[in-house]
Amino acid sequence: MPKVVKGFKEETSTISYPEAIDEAGRCYLCHDAPCREASPVLTDVAGFISRMRSRNFRGALRLIKETNLFPGITCRVSPYDEQGEAACLHRKYGGPVRIAELERVLADYDRKSKRPYLPEVPESIGKNVAIVGSGPTGLSAAAELVLNGCKVIIYEAARVAGGVFTKGVPSYLISDEVIDHEVGSVLSLGVDLVTGINAGESINLTSIKQSFDALLLTIGMGRAKRLDLESCKKAGIFTGVEILESMKLKEKRLRLGEKILIVGGGNVSMDAAAALLKLEIEGVTVIYRRDREQMPVFESRFNMARHNGMKIMYRTVLEKIKCNDLGIIESVVLKKTELKEKDEGKVVAEVISGSEFEMEADTVIYAIGQQLDRDLVDQFSLETGGDGRIKVKPETNQTSDPFIYAAGSCVERINTITTAIAKGQQVARKLVRNMLEEDNRK
């Protein structure tokens, strides 16, 4: 029987306060702490841990939120073991201080508090900014703009704000309650939100320019890539993004088979594989064209999928999807690859001639990356680069139209949610500085 995709509950738990105090006691409280420099948002790790030691949890939380309003989210889904914890000087002596666990304690403390912490909003500087997209970069930019005295409105195509927070991160990694609290905290600063808006159809640039001082695009890479191999009915072919969204939003009911092939080796591929295996679909196989060393995936996400029983075939590519007379998938044709090192040490996979083999499958899931949704870009006549992303001036993040700014994965490759948050903060500061400088020139 095919499985009907449904949601999950968060699987991990927060350590106790006494355990957190003990863990905080392990920190060297370094000056010029390397863990701070390794954090995309430059969290003052030694500072907040010092406050935790004295049991000043609210003060510790306030210090974290000076640079990151989403600690409950980032500590659960960003690879702290590859960021701040990797730089910890304690790592050679009993392992690194568990920074993510300590941030999680503080974030949960805040969420359960009768008075959740919110930074003070300053007086208005008389600037109005419209943002399209409410993912990590958009929300972070909105908060930073408000905290710099701007009035902000966000336009979001989905019915809820959050972007990858609410659509792309499996619930077994993070609960809806955590996401709702931290997204809600940004809106509580006075950010206006309009959902269900198709920006390409509903936003008129002329009217936006009359009502706002700037427009910021944080639209991500909104369309999942597919291979041009689809000779079968669409019923058995999905993207990894569709799988994860169906589980998070619980609006789509995707009927899947029992012999699932996932194409791709990134975090979306691993998350989709782990989620499907948790639904007790035993036949989940991932193929990747190169080796494990080249996979663009967090170690924790790979291990999660492996732990749940994922099968993986390296140096393998999808050649053809074979269907029966009714257009239903029956099998796939795969080919093996060999790896060759090109200039600058880049490893490329080249298909081996005559290496075809067939494997039974009834569902194919593409998790091979995403591409820019060009509707809005074309409507606003914005220039894009060779990688298909929006071109901006690095010093200002302005696009080919100086009124329009852009940031996040629609501009550059973003590997972590924490980095996306940092990019939102950075573009907001550039935007404010630029608007004020323009006033001075008038």
Short mmCIF file of C-alpha atoms in Angstrom, two decimals, residues 28 49 62 117 149 160 163 176 201 214 236-238 247 252 275 305 351 357 359 421 425:
data_model
loop_
_atom_site.label_atom_id
_atom_site.label_comp_id
_atom_site.label_asym_id
_atom_site.label_seq_id
_atom_site.Cartn_x
_atom_site.Cartn_y
_atom_site.Cartn_z
CA TYR A 28 37.65 28.79 28.79
CA ILE A 49 28.26 31.50 28.61
CA ARG A 62 19.74 39.05 25.45
CA TYR A 117 12.68 38.96 25.35
CA GLY A 149 14.15 52.88 12.85
CA VAL A 160 2.61 31.52 6.55
CA GLY A 163 10.32 30.25 4.16
CA ASP A 176 6.41 24.11 14.93
CA GLU A 201 1.30 39.25 -10.28
CA ALA A 214 13.42 50.83 -1.12
CA GLY A 236 5.32 9.16 -9.44
CA ILE A 237 7.80 12.01 -9.83
CA PHE A 238 8.42 14.60 -7.12
CA MET A 247 5.21 17.00 5.69
CA LYS A 252 -0.56 18.19 0.26
CA ALA A 275 11.67 11.36 6.59
CA ALA A 305 19.53 9.27 7.07
CA VAL A 351 29.62 8.86 -17.26
CA PHE A 357 22.00 -1.16 -15.40
CA MET A 359 16.73 -1.08 -11.02
CA ILE A 421 20.34 35.24 8.81
CA GLN A 425 21.44 41.67 8.83
#
